[in-house]
Coordinates of C-alpha atoms and ligand atoms in Angstrom, one line a residue:
M26 CA 79.3 -55.0 -111.5
S27 CA 82.6 -55.7 -110.9
T28 CA 84.3 -52.7 -111.8
I29 CA 82.3 -50.8 -109.1
K30 CA 83.4 -53.6 -106.6
N31 CA 87.1 -52.9 -108.2
K32 CA 87.0 -49.6 -106.8
L33 CA 86.1 -50.0 -103.1
R34 CA 89.3 -49.3 -100.8
R35 CA 90.4 -53.5 -99.2
L36 CA 91.8 -52.5 -95.7
L37 CA 93.7 -55.1 -94.0
I38 CA 93.7 -54.8 -90.2
D39 CA 96.6 -57.4 -89.4
K40 CA 97.6 -59.3 -86.5
G41 CA 95.7 -57.0 -84.0
L42 CA 93.8 -57.9 -80.3
V43 CA 89.9 -57.3 -81.1
I44 CA 88.0 -56.5 -78.9
T45 CA 84.6 -56.9 -80.6
M46 CA 82.6 -55.2 -77.9
G47 CA 78.3 -56.4 -78.9
D48 CA 76.0 -58.0 -75.9
R49 CA 78.8 -60.4 -74.8
P50 CA 82.6 -59.8 -73.9
E51 CA 84.9 -61.5 -76.7
V52 CA 88.4 -61.2 -77.7
L53 CA 90.0 -62.5 -80.4
H54 CA 94.0 -62.5 -79.6
H55 CA 95.8 -62.2 -83.1
H56 CA 93.3 -61.7 -85.1
S57 CA 92.9 -59.4 -88.5
V58 CA 89.5 -57.8 -89.7
G59 CA 89.0 -57.4 -93.1
I60 CA 87.4 -53.9 -94.8
E61 CA 86.2 -53.5 -98.2
G62 CA 84.8 -50.0 -98.8
D63 CA 82.8 -49.1 -96.0
K64 CA 81.8 -52.5 -94.5
I65 CA 83.8 -55.3 -92.2
V66 CA 84.2 -58.5 -94.1
F67 CA 85.4 -60.5 -92.4
I68 CA 87.1 -61.2 -88.6
K69 CA 89.6 -64.3 -88.6
P70 CA 92.8 -65.4 -86.9
S71 CA 95.2 -63.9 -88.9
S72 CA 97.1 -67.5 -89.3
E73 CA 94.3 -68.0 -91.4
V74 CA 94.5 -64.0 -93.8
N75 CA 96.9 -63.6 -97.0
S76 CA 97.9 -59.7 -95.7
E77 CA 98.7 -59.8 -99.7
G78 CA 97.1 -58.0 -102.5
W79 CA 95.3 -55.3 -99.7
D80 CA 95.0 -51.6 -101.2
E81 CA 96.6 -51.3 -97.5
V82 CA 97.6 -53.3 -94.3
Y83 CA 97.6 -51.6 -91.0
D84 CA 99.9 -53.7 -88.9
A85 CA 97.9 -54.0 -85.8
R86 CA 100.3 -56.2 -83.7
D87 CA 100.4 -55.4 -79.9
M88 CA 97.6 -53.1 -80.3
A89 CA 93.4 -52.8 -79.3
V90 CA 91.3 -52.9 -82.4
M91 CA 87.4 -52.0 -81.3
P92 CA 84.6 -50.4 -81.8
G93 CA 84.8 -46.7 -82.0
F94 CA 83.2 -44.7 -79.3
I95 CA 79.5 -43.2 -79.6
N96 CA 79.1 -40.2 -77.8
C97 CA 75.2 -39.5 -77.2
H98 CA 74.7 -36.1 -76.4
T99 CA 77.0 -32.6 -76.8
H100 CA 76.5 -29.3 -78.4
A101 CA 79.9 -29.5 -80.7
A102 CA 80.0 -25.8 -81.9
M103 CA 80.0 -24.8 -77.9
S104 CA 84.0 -25.5 -77.6
L105 CA 84.3 -21.9 -78.8
M106 CA 82.7 -21.1 -75.4
R107 CA 84.9 -23.7 -73.6
G108 CA 86.4 -22.5 -69.7
F109 CA 84.6 -18.9 -71.0
A110 CA 81.9 -19.4 -68.2
D111 CA 82.8 -22.0 -65.2
D112 CA 82.0 -23.2 -61.9
K113 CA 78.7 -21.3 -61.6
P114 CA 75.0 -23.3 -61.1
L115 CA 73.0 -24.1 -64.3
K116 CA 70.5 -21.6 -64.1
E117 CA 73.2 -18.4 -63.7
W118 CA 75.4 -20.4 -66.5
L119 CA 72.8 -20.6 -69.0
E120 CA 71.0 -17.3 -68.2
D121 CA 74.1 -14.8 -68.0
Y122 CA 76.6 -16.4 -69.9
I123 CA 75.6 -18.8 -72.0
W124 CA 72.7 -17.3 -74.0
P125 CA 74.0 -13.6 -74.4
S126 CA 77.0 -15.2 -75.8
E127 CA 75.4 -17.3 -78.1
A128 CA 73.6 -14.3 -79.2
A129 CA 76.0 -11.9 -79.7
F130 CA 78.2 -15.0 -81.5
M131 CA 77.0 -18.2 -82.3
N132 CA 76.3 -17.1 -85.9
R133 CA 76.4 -19.4 -89.1
E134 CA 80.1 -19.1 -89.1
N135 CA 81.1 -19.6 -85.9
V136 CA 79.1 -22.5 -85.9
A137 CA 80.8 -23.6 -88.9
L138 CA 84.3 -23.4 -86.7
G139 CA 83.2 -24.8 -83.6
T140 CA 82.2 -27.7 -85.3
R141 CA 85.2 -28.5 -86.3
L142 CA 87.5 -27.5 -83.3
A143 CA 84.6 -30.3 -81.8
L144 CA 85.4 -33.0 -84.6
L145 CA 89.4 -32.3 -83.9
E146 CA 89.3 -32.9 -80.2
M147 CA 86.5 -35.9 -80.9
I148 CA 88.2 -38.2 -83.8
S149 CA 91.8 -37.6 -81.7
A150 CA 89.8 -39.5 -78.6
G151 CA 88.6 -42.2 -80.9
T152 CA 84.9 -41.2 -81.7
V153 CA 82.9 -42.4 -84.6
M154 CA 79.5 -41.0 -83.9
F155 CA 78.0 -38.0 -81.7
A156 CA 74.3 -36.8 -81.6
D157 CA 74.1 -32.7 -81.7
M158 CA 71.7 -30.1 -80.8
Y159 CA 72.3 -26.6 -81.6
F160 CA 71.3 -24.6 -84.0
F161 CA 72.7 -24.2 -87.8
E162 CA 72.5 -27.8 -88.0
D163 CA 73.1 -27.6 -91.4
E164 CA 76.5 -26.6 -90.9
V165 CA 77.2 -29.5 -88.7
A166 CA 75.9 -31.2 -91.2
K167 CA 78.9 -30.3 -93.7
A168 CA 81.5 -30.2 -91.0
C169 CA 80.3 -34.0 -90.1
H170 CA 80.8 -34.4 -93.8
E171 CA 84.3 -32.8 -94.4
A172 CA 86.0 -34.6 -91.2
G173 CA 84.2 -38.2 -92.7
M174 CA 82.1 -38.1 -88.6
R175 CA 78.6 -40.0 -88.2
V176 CA 76.4 -37.4 -86.6
L177 CA 72.8 -37.7 -85.2
L178 CA 71.9 -34.1 -85.1
G179 CA 68.8 -31.9 -84.0
E180 CA 68.0 -28.2 -84.2
G181 CA 68.1 -26.5 -81.4
L182 CA 63.7 -25.8 -80.4
L183 CA 63.3 -23.6 -78.1
D184 CA 59.9 -21.5 -77.6
F185 CA 62.2 -18.2 -78.3
K186 CA 64.1 -16.6 -80.8
T187 CA 67.4 -18.8 -81.3
P188 CA 70.3 -17.7 -83.4
H189 CA 69.1 -19.3 -86.3
F190 CA 65.3 -18.8 -86.2
Q191 CA 62.8 -16.2 -85.0
R192 CA 60.3 -19.0 -84.3
P193 CA 60.1 -22.7 -83.1
E194 CA 57.9 -23.2 -86.2
D195 CA 60.3 -22.7 -88.9
G196 CA 63.0 -25.1 -86.8
I197 CA 60.4 -27.1 -87.1
A198 CA 60.4 -26.8 -90.7
F199 CA 63.9 -26.9 -91.2
T200 CA 64.2 -30.4 -89.5
L201 CA 62.0 -31.8 -91.5
D202 CA 63.8 -31.1 -94.6
L203 CA 66.9 -31.8 -93.2
A204 CA 65.5 -35.4 -92.6
S205 CA 64.6 -35.3 -96.1
E206 CA 67.7 -34.1 -97.3
Y207 CA 69.9 -36.8 -95.3
A208 CA 67.4 -39.8 -95.3
H209 CA 69.6 -41.6 -97.5
D210 CA 72.7 -40.7 -96.3
P211 CA 75.7 -42.7 -94.7
L212 CA 77.2 -40.6 -92.2
V213 CA 73.9 -37.4 -91.2
K214 CA 70.8 -39.1 -89.7
V215 CA 68.5 -36.1 -87.9
A216 CA 66.0 -35.3 -84.9
F217 CA 64.2 -33.1 -83.4
A218 CA 65.6 -31.5 -80.5
P219 CA 63.6 -29.4 -77.8
H220 CA 66.0 -28.1 -75.7
A221 CA 64.0 -29.3 -72.5
A222 CA 60.4 -29.1 -71.1
Y223 CA 61.2 -25.9 -69.5
T224 CA 61.6 -24.0 -72.3
V225 CA 59.6 -25.4 -74.7
S226 CA 56.2 -25.2 -74.1
P227 CA 53.3 -28.6 -73.9
T228 CA 51.2 -27.2 -77.3
L229 CA 54.7 -27.3 -79.0
L230 CA 55.8 -30.9 -77.6
K231 CA 52.7 -32.3 -78.8
K232 CA 53.5 -31.0 -82.1
I233 CA 56.9 -32.7 -82.4
A234 CA 55.8 -35.8 -80.7
E235 CA 53.1 -35.6 -83.6
L236 CA 55.4 -35.4 -86.3
S237 CA 58.2 -37.8 -84.8
G238 CA 55.6 -40.8 -84.9
Q239 CA 54.7 -39.8 -88.6
H240 CA 58.5 -38.9 -89.6
N241 CA 59.8 -41.8 -87.9
L242 CA 62.2 -39.1 -86.5
P243 CA 64.0 -39.8 -82.8
V244 CA 63.6 -36.6 -80.5
H245 CA 66.4 -35.7 -78.5
I246 CA 66.0 -33.8 -75.3
H247 CA 67.5 -32.6 -72.1
L248 CA 65.4 -34.1 -69.2
A249 CA 65.5 -34.2 -65.6
E250 CA 69.0 -32.7 -65.4
T251 CA 68.8 -30.2 -61.7
R252 CA 66.0 -30.9 -58.7
Q253 CA 65.0 -27.2 -59.5
E254 CA 63.6 -28.5 -62.8
V255 CA 61.8 -31.2 -61.3
E256 CA 60.6 -28.9 -58.7
D257 CA 59.3 -25.9 -61.5
C258 CA 57.9 -29.1 -63.5
Y259 CA 55.4 -29.8 -61.2
R260 CA 55.1 -26.3 -59.8
A261 CA 54.2 -25.7 -63.8
F262 CA 52.0 -28.4 -64.6
G263 CA 51.9 -30.4 -62.0
S264 CA 53.8 -33.2 -62.2
H265 CA 57.3 -34.9 -62.7
P266 CA 59.0 -34.3 -65.9
V267 CA 58.6 -37.9 -67.5
D268 CA 55.0 -38.0 -66.4
H269 CA 54.9 -34.2 -68.4
L270 CA 56.6 -36.1 -71.6
F271 CA 54.4 -38.9 -71.4
N272 CA 51.0 -36.5 -71.2
V273 CA 52.7 -34.7 -73.6
G274 CA 53.1 -38.1 -76.2
L275 CA 57.0 -38.0 -76.0
L276 CA 57.3 -41.2 -74.0
N277 CA 58.0 -43.8 -76.5
H278 CA 60.9 -45.7 -78.6
R279 CA 61.8 -42.2 -80.1
L280 CA 63.1 -40.4 -77.0
I281 CA 66.2 -39.9 -76.4
T282 CA 66.6 -38.1 -73.0
A283 CA 69.8 -36.6 -71.7
H284 CA 70.9 -36.4 -68.4
M285 CA 68.0 -38.2 -66.5
V286 CA 69.7 -37.8 -62.6
H287 CA 66.3 -37.2 -60.8
V288 CA 64.4 -39.7 -61.7
P289 CA 62.9 -42.2 -58.9
A290 CA 62.8 -45.6 -58.5
E291 CA 59.2 -46.3 -59.7
Y292 CA 59.3 -44.7 -63.0
H293 CA 62.3 -47.2 -64.5
A294 CA 60.2 -50.2 -65.4
R295 CA 57.9 -47.3 -67.0
L296 CA 61.2 -46.2 -69.0
R297 CA 62.2 -49.6 -70.0
E298 CA 58.6 -50.6 -71.4
A299 CA 58.3 -47.5 -73.2
G300 CA 61.5 -48.2 -74.8
V301 CA 63.1 -44.9 -73.6
R302 CA 67.2 -44.4 -74.5
I303 CA 69.1 -42.3 -71.5
A304 CA 72.5 -40.0 -72.7
H305 CA 74.4 -40.5 -69.2
N306 CA 76.5 -36.9 -69.2
P307 CA 78.1 -37.9 -66.0
S308 CA 80.8 -34.8 -66.1
A309 CA 78.8 -32.5 -67.3
N310 CA 76.1 -33.2 -63.8
L311 CA 79.1 -33.2 -61.6
K312 CA 80.6 -29.8 -62.6
L313 CA 77.3 -28.0 -62.8
A314 CA 76.3 -29.9 -59.7
S315 CA 73.5 -31.2 -60.8
G316 CA 73.7 -34.5 -59.1
F317 CA 74.5 -38.2 -60.7
A318 CA 72.2 -40.6 -62.3
P319 CA 71.2 -43.8 -60.9
V320 CA 72.9 -45.6 -64.0
H321 CA 73.2 -49.0 -62.1
E322 CA 69.4 -48.8 -61.4
Y323 CA 69.2 -48.0 -65.1
L324 CA 71.5 -50.9 -66.1
Q325 CA 69.5 -53.1 -63.8
E326 CA 66.5 -52.3 -65.5
K327 CA 68.1 -52.6 -69.0
I328 CA 67.1 -49.7 -69.7
I329 CA 68.9 -48.7 -73.1
L330 CA 71.8 -46.3 -71.8
G331 CA 75.1 -44.7 -73.3
L332 CA 77.6 -42.0 -72.4
G333 CA 77.6 -38.2 -73.5
T334 CA 79.3 -35.4 -72.8
D335 CA 77.2 -32.8 -72.8
G336 CA 78.9 -29.3 -74.6
P337 CA 82.5 -28.4 -74.0
A338 CA 81.5 -25.2 -72.1
S339 CA 80.2 -27.6 -69.2
N340 CA 82.3 -30.4 -69.5
N341 CA 84.9 -29.4 -70.7
N342 CA 86.3 -32.2 -72.8
L343 CA 84.6 -34.5 -75.3
A344 CA 86.4 -37.7 -74.4
L345 CA 84.5 -40.8 -73.7
P346 CA 87.2 -42.7 -71.5
I347 CA 86.9 -39.6 -69.1
E348 CA 83.5 -40.0 -69.3
W349 CA 83.2 -43.5 -68.7
R350 CA 85.7 -43.4 -65.8
H351 CA 83.4 -40.5 -64.0
S352 CA 80.6 -43.0 -64.3
S353 CA 82.1 -46.0 -63.0
L354 CA 83.6 -44.7 -60.2
I355 CA 81.3 -42.1 -58.5
T356 CA 78.7 -45.0 -59.1
K357 CA 80.9 -47.8 -57.2
M358 CA 81.6 -45.2 -54.2
L359 CA 77.7 -44.0 -54.4
T360 CA 76.5 -48.2 -54.3
G361 CA 79.2 -49.2 -51.7
Q362 CA 79.7 -52.0 -54.7
P363 CA 83.3 -52.4 -56.5
E364 CA 81.4 -54.8 -59.0
T365 CA 78.6 -52.0 -60.4
I366 CA 79.5 -50.4 -63.8
N367 CA 82.4 -53.0 -64.4
A368 CA 85.3 -52.6 -67.4
F369 CA 82.7 -54.2 -69.4
D370 CA 80.2 -52.1 -69.2
A371 CA 82.2 -49.2 -68.9
L372 CA 83.5 -49.6 -72.8
Y373 CA 80.3 -51.1 -73.4
M374 CA 78.2 -47.8 -72.7
A375 CA 80.7 -46.2 -75.0
T376 CA 79.6 -48.6 -78.2
T377 CA 77.5 -50.7 -78.4
G378 CA 75.1 -48.9 -75.1
G379 CA 75.3 -45.5 -77.0
A380 CA 74.3 -47.6 -80.7
K381 CA 71.3 -48.4 -79.2
V382 CA 70.8 -44.9 -77.9
L383 CA 71.1 -43.5 -81.3
G384 CA 69.2 -46.4 -83.1
V385 CA 72.2 -47.5 -85.1
D386 CA 73.4 -50.8 -83.6
H387 CA 72.5 -52.4 -86.6
I388 CA 75.2 -50.3 -88.3
T389 CA 77.9 -49.5 -85.9
G390 CA 78.7 -50.0 -82.1
S391 CA 80.7 -53.5 -82.4
L392 CA 83.0 -55.5 -84.6
Q393 CA 80.9 -58.1 -86.9
P394 CA 81.0 -58.8 -90.5
G395 CA 78.3 -56.8 -92.7
K396 CA 78.7 -53.8 -89.9
A397 CA 80.6 -50.5 -90.7
A398 CA 84.0 -50.4 -90.2
D399 CA 84.2 -47.7 -87.3
I400 CA 87.3 -49.1 -85.8
I401 CA 90.3 -47.8 -83.6
L402 CA 93.3 -48.7 -82.8
I403 CA 95.1 -48.2 -79.8
P404 CA 98.5 -49.5 -79.5
L405 CA 99.5 -51.5 -75.9
N406 CA 102.6 -51.0 -75.7
K407 CA 102.8 -48.2 -73.2
P408 CA 103.8 -47.5 -69.7
H409 CA 100.3 -46.6 -68.2
L410 CA 99.0 -50.0 -69.8
L411 CA 101.3 -52.5 -69.4
P412 CA 101.0 -55.2 -68.4
V413 CA 98.1 -56.3 -70.5
Y414 CA 96.2 -59.3 -68.2
N415 CA 92.6 -57.9 -68.5
I416 CA 91.8 -55.9 -71.7
Y417 CA 88.9 -54.1 -70.7
A418 CA 90.3 -53.0 -67.5
T419 CA 93.6 -52.1 -69.8
L420 CA 90.8 -50.0 -71.7
A421 CA 88.3 -48.7 -68.7
Y422 CA 90.7 -47.8 -66.1
S423 CA 94.0 -47.2 -67.6
M424 CA 93.5 -45.3 -70.6
H425 CA 93.8 -42.1 -72.1
P426 CA 91.8 -40.6 -74.8
T427 CA 95.4 -39.5 -76.6
D428 CA 96.2 -43.2 -76.9
V429 CA 93.9 -43.7 -79.6
D430 CA 96.4 -43.8 -82.8
T431 CA 94.1 -44.7 -85.9
V432 CA 90.1 -44.0 -86.4
I433 CA 88.7 -45.6 -89.6
I434 CA 84.7 -44.3 -90.4
N435 CA 82.8 -45.8 -92.3
G436 CA 85.5 -47.7 -94.4
K437 CA 87.5 -44.2 -94.1
T438 CA 90.7 -43.7 -92.2
V439 CA 89.7 -40.1 -90.4
M440 CA 92.8 -40.5 -88.3
R441 CA 96.6 -42.4 -88.7
H442 CA 99.3 -42.2 -86.0
R443 CA 97.1 -39.0 -84.3
R444 CA 97.1 -36.9 -87.4
I445 CA 93.6 -35.9 -88.6
L446 CA 93.4 -36.6 -92.5
T447 CA 90.0 -35.2 -93.0
L448 CA 89.8 -31.4 -91.6
D449 CA 93.0 -28.7 -91.5
T450 CA 94.2 -29.0 -88.2
E451 CA 96.5 -25.7 -88.1
K452 CA 93.8 -23.4 -90.3
I453 CA 91.0 -24.4 -87.5
I454 CA 93.6 -23.5 -84.5
T455 CA 94.2 -20.1 -86.8
Q456 CA 90.7 -19.2 -86.8
V457 CA 89.7 -20.6 -83.7
K458 CA 92.3 -18.1 -81.6
K459 CA 91.0 -15.4 -83.7
V460 CA 87.3 -16.1 -82.5
E461 CA 88.7 -16.4 -79.1
E462 CA 90.2 -13.1 -79.0
K463 CA 86.6 -11.3 -80.2
I464 CA 85.2 -12.9 -77.5
A465 CA 86.9 -12.6 -74.9
H466 CA 87.3 -8.8 -75.3
Y467 CA 83.4 -8.5 -76.1
F468 CA 82.9 -10.1 -72.6
H469 CA 86.0 -8.4 -71.2
L470 CA 87.6 -11.8 -69.8
N471 CA 91.2 -12.0 -69.3
N472 CA 92.6 -14.4 -71.6
R473 CA 95.3 -15.8 -72.5
R474 CA 96.7 -13.1 -74.6
N475 CA 95.6 -10.3 -72.4
G476 CA 97.3 -11.9 -69.2
K477 CA 100.5 -11.8 -70.8
K478 CA 100.9 -7.9 -70.9
Ligands
LIG44 ZN1 73.1 -30.3 -72.9

């Protein structure tokens, strides 16, 4: 036993400003976080901690030490389509641009590459876990293992053929295989990911609801994103998308709904009672002019709520600080109440709230002894962050995503002094430029190299 214990890396994060998050505000000045292997073993005043005898000590003086961010909804590999088709309505964007380019380019190799590009971006902005919905999700699992990133992944299921599967039944079988393969994995978790109620038939949704119950797997779906979707749902099924999901047996505590922009107040109590979780994607909703989710009402109703970026082709960022800024500022403006989505609420959605949405709050989302060491360090001695009167306000309203200096996930340092240690950044960038060239050529885009001519 002792041999195994001796092998665990012992890391001390010393003399930091520790923001534990969790359900109540707690700021601990001049505290140290002890890590053994993948776990936090203590959080104590630095005066009580001996900094000798550790494998490594990170000096966190003048730094915020907090839980890493959780992105509750994205399509990571779509980073390869960032900036490829912008300023268009959702339907046109999907049907005329995204789906054709996916059919032409999003093969296994490019999903592996695009996911790695997204991982570089996410880690560099302090993200320690994300929920992914895309294709070739076995590649996403491999990429996350390589990067040391947590993920809740789900193979995108649609009624029609995807880049990975001819038939949705094959995607369902594949999801179940992935779930059993990663059942005991420390980083990778698996969900069913039916794309939306307008792309997946009620029969298939019912089947997914049944299997989700049998195997206790979450279901991650886009819901009530646009007004058009709601109107189409009434036309096709005579009900609002929330009622539609109830009718097919999906409205329960395993459900993770992305967007929830157009959900009238009479549904809110029902969502809370059912234990439905919401991934709020303010930037993507703004960019596609879909509307703005009633997040203040969701929070008042105590619905489980986290933040997502949505895919990098519809945002076009994967940085949570940008999401909470949009969420907080626009909700204040819409409600006329500046106290709404306050600085703590904003950070809560990106940490503990997100962990609850993805069903991992017993593992991550706050700093507590016994929880996984998913920790980020943010140096505070910067012109745009000083002075620090209220650390929640500093982080929520002044922080830039690139202020994150160090990222530790499951006890492993994946970024130190802004250098990503687990992925080959240069190699990924070189490969991405090659794919960019091909996509630009195929769609006759005036990309940067064409632009130079
Ligand atoms: Zn999405």
